């Protein structure tokens, strides 16, 4: 059973930074893409950023220029560096891995940005 283990969430003031990590228990090259979604209370889960097995990245417009997704193939880990955080970034962040047409999800990590 594939597992995605997230870490790095927490409470930060507006303008601050956090780095989320997502370690996968399989070889990262078995994925077609990995990335992050987030879900705020009462809202749908939206894509934040993703990175393909070829290293192509995509970002939601709301985080472009502030967030950076990267991967360390040797550690089977994907990172989300979040800078210039805003209160509207507050949400539960979920890591995902795409294996062909099947998606595995992490358990989620809370990010709270205070104003």
Coordinates of N, CA, C and O in Angstrom, one line a residue, residues 11-75:
X11 N 1.5 27.1 12.3 CA 0.9 28.4 12.4 C 2.0 29.4 12.1 O 3.1 29.3 12.7
X12 N 1.7 30.4 11.3 CA 2.7 31.4 10.9 C 2.0 32.7 10.7 O 0.8 32.8 10.4
X13 N 2.7 33.8 10.9 CA 2.2 35.1 10.7 C 2.2 35.5 9.2 O 3.0 35.0 8.5
X14 N 1.3 36.4 8.8 CA 1.3 36.8 7.5 C 2.6 37.4 7.1 O 3.3 38.1 7.8
X15 N 3.0 37.0 5.9 CA 4.4 37.4 5.4 C 5.4 36.4 5.7 O 6.6 36.5 5.1
X16 N 5.1 35.4 6.5 CA 6.1 34.4 6.8 C 6.2 33.3 5.8 O 5.6 33.3 4.8
X17 N 7.0 32.3 6.2 CA 7.2 31.1 5.3 C 7.1 29.8 6.0 O 7.3 29.7 7.2
X18 N 6.7 28.8 5.2 CA 6.7 27.4 5.7 C 7.1 26.5 4.5 O 6.9 26.9 3.3
X19 N 7.7 25.4 4.9 CA 8.0 24.4 3.8 C 7.3 23.1 4.2 O 7.5 22.5 5.2
X20 N 6.5 22.6 3.3 CA 5.8 21.3 3.4 C 6.6 20.3 2.7 O 7.2 20.5 1.7
X21 N 6.6 19.1 3.3 CA 7.3 17.9 2.7 C 6.3 16.8 2.6 O 5.4 16.6 3.4
X22 N 6.5 16.0 1.5 CA 5.7 14.8 1.3 C 6.6 13.7 0.8 O 7.1 13.7 -0.3
X23 N 6.7 12.7 1.7 CA 7.6 11.6 1.4 C 6.7 10.4 1.0 O 5.7 10.1 1.6
X24 N 7.1 9.8 -0.1 CA 6.3 8.7 -0.7 C 7.0 7.4 -0.4 O 8.2 7.3 -0.4
X25 N 6.2 6.3 -0.1 CA 6.9 5.0 0.3 C 7.2 4.2 -0.9 O 7.7 3.1 -0.7
X26 N 7.0 4.7 -2.1 CA 7.4 4.0 -3.3 C 8.5 4.8 -3.9 O 8.7 5.9 -3.6
X27 N 9.1 4.2 -5.0 CA 10.1 4.9 -5.8 C 9.3 6.1 -6.5 O 8.3 5.8 -7.1
X28 N 9.8 7.3 -6.3 CA 9.1 8.4 -6.9 C 8.9 8.3 -8.4 O 8.0 8.9 -8.9
X29 N 9.7 7.6 -9.0 CA 9.6 7.5 -10.5 C 8.5 6.6 -10.9 O 8.2 6.4 -12.1
X30 N 7.8 6.0 -9.9 CA 6.5 5.2 -10.3 C 5.4 6.2 -10.4 O 4.3 5.7 -10.8
X31 N 5.6 7.4 -10.1 CA 4.5 8.4 -10.2 C 4.6 9.2 -11.5 O 5.7 9.3 -12.0
X32 N 3.5 9.6 -12.1 CA 3.5 10.4 -13.2 C 3.6 11.9 -12.9 O 4.1 12.7 -13.6
X33 N 3.1 12.2 -11.7 CA 3.1 13.6 -11.1 C 2.8 13.5 -9.7 O 2.2 12.6 -9.1
X34 N 3.3 14.5 -9.0 CA 3.0 14.7 -7.6 C 2.7 16.2 -7.3 O 3.1 17.0 -8.1
X35 N 1.9 16.5 -6.3 CA 1.6 17.9 -6.0 C 0.9 18.1 -4.8 O 0.8 17.2 -3.9
X36 N 0.3 19.2 -4.7 CA -0.4 19.6 -3.5 C -1.8 20.3 -3.8 O -1.9 21.1 -4.8
X37 N -2.8 19.9 -3.1 CA -4.1 20.5 -3.1 C -4.3 21.2 -1.7 O -3.6 20.8 -0.8
X38 N -5.2 22.1 -1.6 CA -5.6 22.6 -0.3 C -7.1 22.8 -0.3 O -7.8 23.0 -1.3
X39 N -7.6 22.7 1.0 CA -9.0 22.8 1.2 C -9.3 23.7 2.5 O -8.9 23.3 3.6
X40 N -9.9 24.8 2.3 CA -10.3 25.6 3.4 C -11.7 25.2 3.9 O -12.5 24.6 3.1
X41 N -12.1 25.6 5.1 CA -13.4 25.2 5.6 C -14.5 25.7 4.7 O -14.5 26.9 4.3
X42 N -15.4 24.8 4.4 CA -16.6 25.1 3.6 C -16.3 25.3 2.1 O -17.2 25.8 1.4
X43 N -15.0 25.0 1.7 CA -14.7 25.2 0.3 C -14.2 23.9 -0.4 O -13.9 23.0 0.3
X44 N -14.2 23.9 -1.7 CA -13.7 22.7 -2.3 C -12.2 22.6 -2.3 O -11.5 23.5 -2.0
X45 N -11.7 21.4 -2.6 CA -10.3 21.1 -2.6 C -9.8 21.6 -4.0 O -10.2 21.2 -5.0
X46 N -8.8 22.5 -3.9 CA -8.2 23.1 -5.1 C -6.8 22.8 -5.3 O -6.0 22.7 -4.3
X47 N -6.3 22.7 -6.5 CA -4.9 22.4 -6.8 C -4.1 23.7 -6.5 O -4.5 24.8 -6.8
X48 N -3.0 23.4 -5.8 CA -2.0 24.5 -5.5 C -0.8 24.4 -6.4 O -0.5 25.5 -7.1
X49 N -0.2 23.3 -6.6 CA 0.9 23.1 -7.4 C 1.2 21.7 -7.7 O 0.8 20.8 -6.9
X50 N 1.8 21.4 -8.8 CA 2.1 20.0 -9.2 C 3.4 20.0 -9.9 O 3.8 21.0 -10.5
X51 N 4.1 18.8 -9.9 CA 5.3 18.7 -10.7 C 5.3 17.3 -11.3 O 4.9 16.3 -10.7
X52 N 5.6 17.2 -12.6 CA 5.5 16.0 -13.3 C 6.8 15.2 -13.1 O 7.8 15.7 -12.6
X53 N 6.8 13.9 -13.6 CA 8.0 13.1 -13.5 C 9.1 13.7 -14.4 O 10.3 13.4 -14.2
X54 N 8.7 14.6 -15.3 CA 9.8 15.2 -16.2 C 10.2 16.6 -15.6 O 11.0 17.3 -16.2
X55 N 9.6 17.0 -14.4 CA 10.0 18.2 -13.8 C 9.2 19.4 -14.2 O 9.6 20.5 -13.8
X56 N 8.2 19.2 -15.0 CA 7.3 20.4 -15.4 C 6.5 20.8 -14.2 O 5.9 19.9 -13.5
X57 N 6.4 22.1 -13.9 CA 5.6 22.5 -12.8 C 4.4 23.4 -13.2 O 4.4 24.0 -14.3
X58 N 3.3 23.3 -12.4 CA 2.2 24.2 -12.6 C 1.7 24.7 -11.3 O 1.8 24.0 -10.3
X59 N 1.2 25.9 -11.3 CA 0.8 26.6 -10.1 C -0.6 27.2 -10.3 O -0.9 27.7 -11.3
X60 N -1.3 27.3 -9.2 CA -2.5 28.1 -9.1 C -2.2 29.5 -9.3 O -1.1 29.9 -8.7
X61 N -3.0 30.3 -9.9 CA -2.7 31.7 -10.1 C -2.5 32.4 -8.7 O -1.6 33.3 -8.6
X62 N -3.2 32.0 -7.7 CA -3.1 32.7 -6.4 C -1.8 32.5 -5.7 O -1.5 33.2 -4.7
X63 N -1.0 31.5 -6.1 CA 0.3 31.3 -5.4 C 1.5 31.5 -6.3 O 2.6 31.4 -5.8
X64 N 1.3 31.8 -7.6 CA 2.4 32.1 -8.5 C 3.3 33.2 -7.9 O 2.8 34.2 -7.5
X65 N 4.6 32.9 -8.0 CA 5.6 33.9 -7.5 C 5.8 33.8 -6.0 O 6.7 34.5 -5.5
X66 N 5.0 33.1 -5.3 CA 5.1 32.9 -3.8 C 5.5 31.5 -3.4 O 6.2 31.3 -2.4
X67 N 4.9 30.5 -4.1 CA 5.2 29.1 -3.8 C 6.0 28.5 -4.8 O 6.0 28.8 -6.0
X68 N 6.8 27.5 -4.4 CA 7.7 26.8 -5.3 C 7.6 25.3 -4.9 O 7.9 24.9 -3.8
X69 N 7.3 24.5 -5.9 CA 7.3 23.0 -5.7 C 8.6 22.4 -6.3 O 9.1 22.9 -7.3
X70 N 9.1 21.4 -5.6 CA 10.3 20.8 -6.1 C 10.3 19.3 -5.6 O 9.5 19.0 -4.8
X71 N 11.2 18.6 -6.1 CA 11.3 17.2 -5.8 C 12.7 16.7 -5.6 O 13.6 17.2 -6.3
X72 N 12.9 15.8 -4.6 CA 14.2 15.2 -4.4 C 14.1 13.8 -4.7 O 13.5 13.0 -3.9
X73 N 14.5 13.3 -5.9 CA 14.3 12.0 -6.3 C 15.0 11.0 -5.4 O 14.6 9.9 -5.2
X74 N 16.2 11.4 -4.9 CA 16.9 10.5 -4.1 C 16.2 10.2 -2.7 O 16.4 9.1 -2.1
X75 N 15.4 11.1 -2.3 CA 14.7 10.9 -1.1 C 13.2 10.6 -1.3 O 12.4 10.5 -0.3

